[in-house]
Short mmCIF file of C-alpha atoms in Angstrom, two decimals:
data_model
loop_
_atom_site.label_atom_id
_atom_site.label_comp_id
_atom_site.label_asym_id
_atom_site.label_seq_id
_atom_site.Cartn_x
_atom_site.Cartn_y
_atom_site.Cartn_z
CA UNK R 1 45.77 -15.51 -9.70
CA UNK R 2 48.34 -17.86 -8.18
CA UNK R 3 47.18 -21.74 -8.01
CA UNK R 4 47.51 -21.79 -3.41
CA UNK R 5 45.48 -18.67 -3.96
CA UNK R 6 42.64 -20.23 -5.68
CA UNK R 7 41.08 -22.75 -3.41
CA UNK R 8 40.80 -20.13 -0.86
CA UNK R 9 38.75 -17.56 -3.41
CA UNK R 10 36.62 -20.63 -3.97
CA UNK R 11 35.71 -21.33 -0.41
CA UNK R 12 34.99 -17.80 0.47
CA UNK R 13 32.81 -17.20 -2.82
CA UNK R 14 30.67 -21.02 -2.29
CA UNK R 15 30.34 -20.62 1.65
CA UNK R 16 29.85 -17.04 2.08
CA UNK R 17 27.09 -17.44 -0.73
CA UNK R 18 25.43 -20.41 0.75
CA UNK R 19 25.23 -19.10 4.35
CA UNK R 20 24.41 -15.53 3.29
CA UNK R 21 21.55 -17.71 1.11
CA UNK R 22 20.73 -19.51 4.53
CA UNK R 23 20.52 -16.67 6.61
CA UNK R 24 18.14 -15.02 4.38
CA UNK R 25 16.06 -17.51 4.07
CA UNK R 26 15.43 -18.67 8.03
CA UNK R 27 14.51 -15.51 9.15
CA UNK R 28 10.95 -16.19 9.13
CA UNK R 29 11.95 -19.54 10.74
CA UNK R 30 14.01 -17.94 13.42
CA UNK R 31 11.89 -14.89 14.06
CA UNK R 32 8.89 -17.32 14.96
CA UNK R 33 10.55 -18.68 17.50
CA UNK R 34 12.19 -15.67 19.30
CA UNK R 35 9.03 -13.99 19.13
CA UNK R 36 8.17 -16.95 22.13
CA UNK R 37 11.62 -16.62 23.58
CA UNK R 38 12.05 -13.03 24.68
CA UNK R 39 7.90 -12.42 24.11
CA UNK R 40 8.63 -9.82 21.05
CA UNK R 41 4.92 -8.91 19.80
CA UNK R 42 3.80 -8.51 16.11
CA UNK R 43 4.63 -5.21 15.52
CA UNK R 44 7.91 -5.59 17.64
CA UNK R 45 8.89 -7.91 14.61
CA UNK R 46 8.27 -5.74 11.99
CA UNK R 47 10.29 -3.01 13.50
CA UNK R 48 12.74 -5.66 14.01
CA UNK R 49 13.07 -6.44 10.19
CA UNK R 50 12.75 -3.19 9.32
CA UNK R 51 15.89 -2.67 11.26
CA UNK R 52 17.58 -5.32 9.56
CA UNK R 53 16.98 -4.04 6.31
CA UNK R 54 18.19 -0.82 6.70
CA UNK R 55 21.33 -2.21 7.80
CA UNK R 56 21.14 -4.13 5.01
CA UNK R 57 20.43 -1.07 2.54
CA UNK R 58 23.34 1.08 4.35
CA UNK R 59 25.91 -1.18 4.24
CA UNK R 60 25.32 -2.29 0.65
CA UNK R 61 25.30 1.32 -0.45
CA UNK R 62 28.27 1.95 1.49
CA UNK R 63 30.51 -1.23 0.96
CA UNK R 64 30.89 -0.30 -2.64
CA UNK R 65 32.53 2.87 -2.32
CA UNK R 66 34.48 2.06 0.58
CA UNK R 67 35.74 -0.96 -1.50
CA UNK R 68 37.16 1.19 -4.03
CA UNK R 69 38.75 3.36 -0.86
CA UNK R 70 40.42 0.62 1.33
CA UNK R 71 40.51 -2.19 -0.59
CA UNK R 72 38.27 -5.43 -1.05
CA UNK R 73 39.95 -7.61 1.75
CA UNK R 74 39.67 -4.35 4.22
CA UNK R 75 35.32 -4.30 3.79
CA UNK R 76 35.52 -8.52 3.59
CA UNK R 77 37.05 -8.21 6.81
CA UNK R 78 35.07 -5.61 8.01
CA UNK R 79 32.00 -7.52 6.92
CA UNK R 80 32.57 -10.80 8.32
CA UNK R 81 33.29 -9.59 11.97
CA UNK R 82 29.89 -7.65 11.80
CA UNK R 83 28.42 -10.62 10.92
CA UNK R 84 30.29 -12.87 13.64
CA UNK R 85 29.80 -10.21 16.41
CA UNK R 86 26.01 -9.76 15.26
CA UNK R 87 24.99 -13.46 15.09
CA UNK R 88 26.59 -14.32 18.41
CA UNK R 89 25.05 -11.16 20.22
CA UNK R 90 22.12 -11.53 18.87
CA UNK R 91 22.14 -15.34 20.37
CA UNK R 92 23.32 -14.27 23.54
CA UNK R 93 20.35 -11.43 23.41
CA UNK R 94 17.22 -12.00 26.26
CA UNK R 95 15.95 -8.60 25.67
CA UNK R 96 14.39 -6.76 23.09
CA UNK R 97 16.69 -3.66 23.17
CA UNK R 98 19.66 -6.20 22.95
CA UNK R 99 18.11 -8.04 20.01
CA UNK R 100 17.20 -5.18 18.22
CA UNK R 101 20.84 -4.19 18.13
CA UNK R 102 22.79 -7.26 17.50
CA UNK R 103 20.00 -7.95 14.26
CA UNK R 104 20.85 -4.25 13.10
CA UNK R 105 24.65 -5.62 13.26
CA UNK R 106 23.46 -8.75 11.18
CA UNK R 107 22.11 -6.86 8.70
CA UNK R 108 24.91 -4.61 8.24
CA UNK R 109 27.29 -7.48 8.09
CA UNK R 110 25.49 -9.34 5.57
CA UNK R 111 25.03 -6.47 3.34
CA UNK R 112 28.62 -5.67 3.26
CA UNK R 113 29.94 -8.87 2.61
CA UNK R 114 27.16 -9.66 0.21
CA UNK R 115 28.60 -6.76 -2.29
CA UNK R 116 32.04 -7.54 -1.20
CA UNK R 117 32.37 -11.30 -2.34
CA UNK R 118 29.81 -10.21 -5.63
CA UNK R 119 33.05 -7.73 -6.04
CA UNK R 120 35.58 -10.52 -5.71
CA UNK R 121 33.82 -12.30 -9.22
CA UNK R 122 34.73 -9.63 -11.48
CA UNK R 123 38.32 -8.85 -9.74
CA UNK R 124 39.54 -12.66 -10.37
CA UNK R 125 37.25 -13.65 -12.75
CA UNK R 126 37.44 -11.41 -15.41
CA UNK R 127 37.04 -13.90 -18.70
CA UNK R 128 34.88 -16.26 -16.68
CA UNK R 129 32.73 -13.75 -14.63
CA UNK R 130 29.47 -14.54 -16.38
CA UNK R 131 29.76 -18.67 -15.27
CA UNK R 132 30.99 -17.15 -11.50
CA UNK R 133 27.90 -15.34 -11.35
CA UNK R 134 25.98 -18.27 -11.88
CA UNK R 135 27.83 -20.61 -9.60
CA UNK R 136 27.27 -18.26 -6.72
CA UNK R 137 23.91 -17.59 -7.11
CA UNK R 138 23.24 -21.41 -7.53
CA UNK R 139 24.93 -21.66 -4.03
CA UNK R 140 23.23 -18.85 -2.70
CA UNK R 141 20.15 -20.89 -4.02
CA UNK R 142 21.26 -23.61 -2.17
CA UNK R 143 21.65 -22.48 0.94
CA UNK R 144 18.39 -21.41 1.26
CA UNK R 145 17.12 -24.85 -0.25
CA UNK R 146 19.34 -26.61 2.89
CA UNK R 147 19.75 -24.00 5.54
CA UNK R 148 15.68 -24.05 6.67
CA UNK R 149 15.61 -28.09 6.42
CA UNK R 150 18.69 -27.99 8.82
CA UNK R 151 17.33 -25.46 10.99
CA UNK R 152 13.98 -27.71 11.02
CA UNK R 153 16.14 -30.86 12.08
CA UNK R 154 17.63 -28.97 14.97
CA UNK R 155 14.36 -28.13 16.13
CA UNK R 156 12.71 -31.67 16.03
CA UNK R 157 15.48 -32.69 18.53
CA UNK R 158 15.27 -29.49 20.54
CA UNK R 159 17.90 -27.50 19.64
CA UNK R 160 17.73 -23.91 20.31
CA UNK R 161 17.70 -21.22 17.59
CA UNK R 162 20.60 -19.81 19.77
CA UNK R 163 23.10 -22.31 18.84
CA UNK R 164 22.17 -22.11 15.54
CA UNK R 165 23.12 -18.81 15.07
CA UNK R 166 26.64 -19.76 17.40
CA UNK R 167 26.99 -22.61 14.48
CA UNK R 168 26.73 -20.07 12.08
CA UNK R 169 29.13 -17.63 13.85
CA UNK R 170 31.82 -20.32 13.92
CA UNK R 171 32.05 -20.88 10.14
CA UNK R 172 32.28 -17.21 9.70
CA UNK R 173 35.23 -17.12 12.22
CA UNK R 174 36.77 -19.66 9.61
CA UNK R 175 35.83 -17.45 6.74
CA UNK R 176 37.64 -14.70 8.43
CA UNK R 177 40.66 -16.98 9.47
CA UNK R 178 41.29 -18.19 5.07
CA UNK R 179 40.21 -14.51 4.32
CA UNK R 180 43.39 -13.39 6.80
CA UNK R 181 45.54 -15.28 4.93
CA UNK R 182 44.39 -14.22 1.26
CA UNK R 183 45.93 -11.69 -1.00
CA UNK R 184 43.82 -9.80 -2.85
CA UNK R 185 44.12 -6.75 -5.17
CA UNK R 186 42.34 -3.46 -4.82
CA UNK R 187 39.43 -3.59 -6.54
CA UNK R 188 37.32 -0.88 -8.04
CA UNK R 189 33.87 -0.19 -6.64
CA UNK R 190 30.64 0.22 -8.46
CA UNK R 191 30.81 4.48 -10.04
CA UNK R 192 28.10 5.97 -7.94
CA UNK R 193 27.96 9.62 -8.44
CA UNK R 194 25.48 11.94 -6.40
CA UNK R 195 24.40 14.12 -9.37
CA UNK R 196 24.06 10.80 -11.98
CA UNK R 197 21.86 9.31 -8.84
CA UNK R 198 19.67 12.46 -8.81
CA UNK R 199 19.36 12.62 -12.36
CA UNK R 200 18.07 9.14 -12.43
CA UNK R 201 15.29 10.26 -9.96
CA UNK R 202 13.77 12.32 -12.98
CA UNK R 203 13.38 9.86 -15.10
CA UNK R 204 9.67 8.75 -15.19
CA UNK R 205 10.26 5.48 -17.01
CA UNK R 206 12.94 4.24 -14.74
CA UNK R 207 11.52 5.44 -11.89
CA UNK R 208 8.19 2.78 -13.12
CA UNK R 209 10.67 0.10 -12.79
CA UNK R 210 12.43 0.97 -9.22
CA UNK R 211 8.91 0.93 -8.05
CA UNK R 212 8.35 -2.23 -9.60
CA UNK R 213 11.24 -3.50 -7.76
CA UNK R 214 10.35 -1.78 -4.51
CA UNK R 215 7.03 -3.60 -4.33
CA UNK R 216 8.54 -7.06 -5.67
CA UNK R 217 10.87 -7.02 -3.04
CA UNK R 218 8.20 -5.91 -0.56
CA UNK R 219 6.28 -9.17 -0.88
CA UNK R 220 9.49 -11.67 -1.29
CA UNK R 221 10.78 -10.50 2.08
CA UNK R 222 7.56 -10.53 3.27
CA UNK R 223 6.62 -13.85 2.77
CA UNK R 224 10.08 -15.19 3.90
CA UNK R 225 9.82 -13.14 6.82
CA UNK R 226 6.31 -14.11 8.02
CA UNK R 227 5.67 -17.07 6.23
CA UNK R 228 6.27 -19.39 9.55
CA UNK R 229 4.65 -16.95 12.05
CA UNK R 230 1.19 -16.78 9.69
CA UNK R 231 1.19 -20.58 9.63
CA UNK R 232 1.77 -20.97 12.92
CA UNK R 233 -1.17 -18.88 13.99
CA UNK R 234 -3.37 -20.83 11.51
CA UNK R 235 -5.69 -23.61 13.67
CA UNK R 236 -5.15 -27.07 11.45
CA UNK R 237 -7.38 -29.55 13.20
CA UNK R 238 -4.70 -32.34 14.40
CA UNK R 239 -1.30 -30.01 13.68
CA UNK R 240 0.76 -28.94 16.47
CA UNK R 241 2.84 -26.14 17.09
CA UNK R 242 5.84 -28.06 15.92
CA UNK R 243 4.19 -29.87 13.17
CA UNK R 244 3.11 -26.33 11.65
CA UNK R 245 6.77 -25.36 12.10
CA UNK R 246 8.21 -28.37 10.83
CA UNK R 247 5.38 -27.89 7.70
CA UNK R 248 6.25 -23.96 7.60
CA UNK R 249 10.28 -25.17 7.01
CA UNK R 250 9.53 -27.55 4.08
CA UNK R 251 7.49 -24.98 2.48
CA UNK R 252 9.95 -22.39 2.86
CA UNK R 253 12.41 -24.54 1.13
CA UNK R 254 10.52 -25.89 -1.50
CA UNK R 255 9.35 -22.54 -2.41
CA UNK R 256 13.19 -21.63 -2.60
CA UNK R 257 13.81 -24.79 -4.64
CA UNK R 258 11.28 -23.61 -7.42
CA UNK R 259 13.00 -20.13 -6.99
CA UNK R 260 16.31 -21.33 -7.92
CA UNK R 261 14.95 -23.20 -10.56
CA UNK R 262 13.51 -20.46 -11.81
CA UNK R 263 16.57 -18.51 -11.90
CA UNK R 264 18.10 -20.92 -13.67
CA UNK R 265 15.97 -20.76 -16.70
CA UNK R 266 14.97 -17.24 -16.36
CA UNK R 267 17.67 -16.72 -19.27
CA UNK R 268 15.63 -18.91 -21.36
CA UNK R 269 12.07 -17.52 -20.48
CA UNK R 270 13.63 -13.29 -21.31
CA UNK R 271 14.97 -14.90 -24.82
CA UNK R 272 11.56 -16.53 -26.02
CA UNK R 273 8.85 -13.48 -24.25
CA UNK R 274 11.73 -10.49 -24.25
CA UNK R 275 11.69 -8.13 -20.86
CA UNK R 276 7.98 -6.62 -21.14
CA UNK R 277 6.12 -9.81 -21.93
CA UNK R 278 8.09 -11.89 -19.01
CA UNK R 279 7.41 -8.84 -16.20
CA UNK R 280 3.72 -8.69 -17.48
CA UNK R 281 3.12 -12.16 -17.57
CA UNK R 282 5.24 -13.47 -14.74
CA UNK R 283 3.69 -10.64 -12.53
CA UNK R 284 0.33 -11.98 -13.47
CA UNK R 285 1.07 -15.78 -12.35
CA UNK R 286 2.35 -14.01 -9.41
CA UNK R 287 -0.61 -12.69 -8.53
CA UNK R 288 -2.56 -15.65 -9.35
CA UNK R 289 -0.55 -17.96 -7.70
CA UNK R 290 -0.06 -15.95 -4.02
CA UNK R 291 -4.10 -15.35 -4.20
CA UNK R 292 -5.01 -19.48 -4.57
CA UNK R 293 -1.83 -20.34 -2.12
CA UNK R 294 -3.72 -18.07 0.51
CA UNK R 295 -6.79 -19.30 -0.22
CA UNK R 296 -5.67 -23.03 0.12
CA UNK R 297 -3.28 -22.20 3.07
CA UNK R 298 -4.63 -24.58 5.43
CA UNK R 299 -5.44 -27.49 2.34
CA UNK R 300 -2.60 -27.45 0.33
CA UNK R 301 0.41 -25.36 1.57
CA UNK R 302 2.83 -26.52 -0.87
CA UNK R 303 1.06 -24.32 -3.20
CA UNK R 304 3.11 -21.64 -2.27
CA UNK R 305 6.32 -22.97 -3.71
CA UNK R 306 4.20 -22.23 -6.76
CA UNK R 307 4.75 -18.71 -6.11
CA UNK R 308 8.29 -19.21 -5.52
CA UNK R 309 8.52 -19.79 -9.17
CA UNK R 310 6.60 -17.28 -10.54
CA UNK R 311 8.64 -14.85 -8.78
CA UNK R 312 12.17 -16.62 -9.36
CA UNK R 313 12.41 -13.92 -13.06
CA UNK R 314 11.02 -10.73 -11.95
CA UNK R 315 14.09 -9.44 -10.29
CA UNK R 316 16.78 -10.03 -12.59
CA UNK R 317 14.31 -9.03 -15.33
CA UNK R 318 13.56 -5.80 -13.89
CA UNK R 319 17.14 -4.88 -13.18
CA UNK R 320 18.07 -5.72 -16.75
CA UNK R 321 14.96 -3.40 -17.81
CA UNK R 322 16.37 -0.48 -15.53
CA UNK R 323 19.89 -0.97 -16.79
CA UNK R 324 18.82 -0.49 -20.21
CA UNK R 325 17.40 2.48 -20.02
CA UNK R 326 20.22 4.51 -18.54
CA UNK R 327 23.81 4.41 -19.58
CA UNK R 328 24.79 5.08 -16.38
CA UNK R 329 24.77 1.51 -14.90
CA UNK R 330 26.75 1.89 -11.46
CA UNK R 331 24.19 4.63 -10.06
CA UNK R 332 21.11 2.57 -11.75
CA UNK R 333 22.23 -0.49 -9.46
CA UNK R 334 22.84 2.08 -6.22
CA UNK R 335 19.13 3.19 -7.09
CA UNK R 336 18.09 -0.39 -7.25
CA UNK R 337 19.52 -1.28 -4.10
CA UNK R 338 17.73 1.38 -2.47
CA UNK R 339 14.62 0.52 -3.53
CA UNK R 340 14.78 -3.37 -2.61
CA UNK R 341 15.90 -2.06 0.98
CA UNK R 342 13.23 0.16 1.28
CA UNK R 343 10.78 -2.42 -0.31
CA UNK R 344 11.97 -4.50 2.38
CA UNK R 345 11.80 -2.47 5.28
CA UNK R 346 8.63 -0.94 4.73
CA UNK R 347 7.13 -4.60 4.01
CA UNK R 348 8.35 -5.65 7.68
CA UNK R 349 7.42 -2.60 9.49
CA UNK R 350 3.69 -2.07 7.98
CA UNK R 351 2.77 -6.19 7.97
CA UNK R 352 4.02 -6.35 11.76
CA UNK R 353 2.01 -3.39 12.39
CA UNK R 354 -1.72 -4.47 10.77
CA UNK R 355 -0.63 -7.78 12.14
CA UNK R 356 -0.49 -6.69 15.69
CA UNK R 357 -3.61 -4.17 15.20
CA UNK R 358 -5.65 -6.39 13.92
CA UNK R 359 -4.53 -10.13 13.18
CA UNK R 360 -1.81 -11.94 11.98
CA UNK R 361 -4.21 -13.13 8.87
CA UNK R 362 -4.78 -9.23 7.76
CA UNK R 363 -1.58 -8.76 8.28
CA UNK R 364 -0.06 -11.77 5.90
CA UNK R 365 -2.88 -10.79 3.55
CA UNK R 366 -1.01 -7.63 2.32
CA UNK R 367 1.43 -9.37 0.57
CA UNK R 368 -1.75 -9.82 -2.16
CA UNK R 369 -1.74 -5.86 -2.29
CA UNK R 370 2.04 -5.68 -2.85
CA UNK R 371 2.21 -8.39 -5.57
CA UNK R 372 -1.27 -6.41 -7.31
CA UNK R 373 0.75 -3.22 -7.27
CA UNK R 374 3.96 -4.16 -8.81
CA UNK R 375 1.74 -6.31 -11.65
CA UNK R 376 0.05 -2.53 -12.23
CA UNK R 377 2.81 -1.34 -12.73
CA UNK R 378 4.49 -3.87 -14.95
CA UNK R 379 1.47 -2.52 -17.84
CA UNK R 380 3.56 0.75 -17.94
CA UNK R 381 7.00 -0.28 -18.34
CA UNK R 382 8.27 0.17 -21.61
CA UNK R 383 11.25 -1.31 -23.15
CA UNK R 384 14.69 0.37 -23.95
CA UNK R 385 14.22 3.43 -26.23
CA UNK R 386 17.19 5.26 -25.90
CA UNK R 387 19.55 6.27 -22.83
CA UNK R 388 18.91 8.52 -20.24
#
């Protein structure tokens, strides 16, 4: 790679991962504001999250294929443009229908950009791919931590969430300009054969892990999307609506801090315990943490950050277990994308509907059920005993 191209690749990799982490971790804070701004009910918020996740899912699945056919630069440009259009459109939407449509485009753009930017790493850093994957995930984590704090500062100064999205769109526009001047060779996408994909569905041990991932993502996405709305609905003596929103932002950020720390040390935990023990112990830890956090939500809300640490090692460990169960790694990762998308969409829709019909607190409590299900599944997961 020519020296003059290096700074552009670093800029694209780190800024994009920072933004993606930030957007993912501020959806709940934004939606709490949108709920009042354009009069969304809880059922509509759940459906909105489902739309976003479906857009993310389809983009994630199709980008790998089209990157191989059309080239990495084209797909990154398409993803960036969808993000910019979706963010600007969302910021200008004053009706439920328009907000739904543009939010779907944001999901498509984020899914496309995430897969594309990950593809940049093995394309440019073949010998140092592992190191760069860690660095890029660190920037994703930094985005998760910092962006909620920035957003809360904007809210405290009466700056609308609409301007926040416009600001991100401006940064995405800069990404597009840098990307347009970058020389990218054609990259290979993941090998995903439909016949292999269908064959994996018949592998019982693999499907247990996929089921675990589905409910894990359901719990994680539900917490990040609904916690600000849940906490704002609580009757906390002496706390104004603005103060509760500030606290929610700090909790989301603290959750991300321990979540990121856990991701960094997760490899050492796996090395010490092994995959299966890691899944069982940290799933049980997650269940205890979410129950205790929910119980003490009005008195010691920062306990939810412990839930973030408990959850941190589960997804990468489960993904590693899944890839060890078969030699069809590309199709297996595709299946994991599908499970993740379904889990996030299912959780958003279900919690939204339950919250609308009964109460926000009851809807939020479904997270405990999601965690309980994936804990039970870990008891039946077995480590590698041969390739499927």
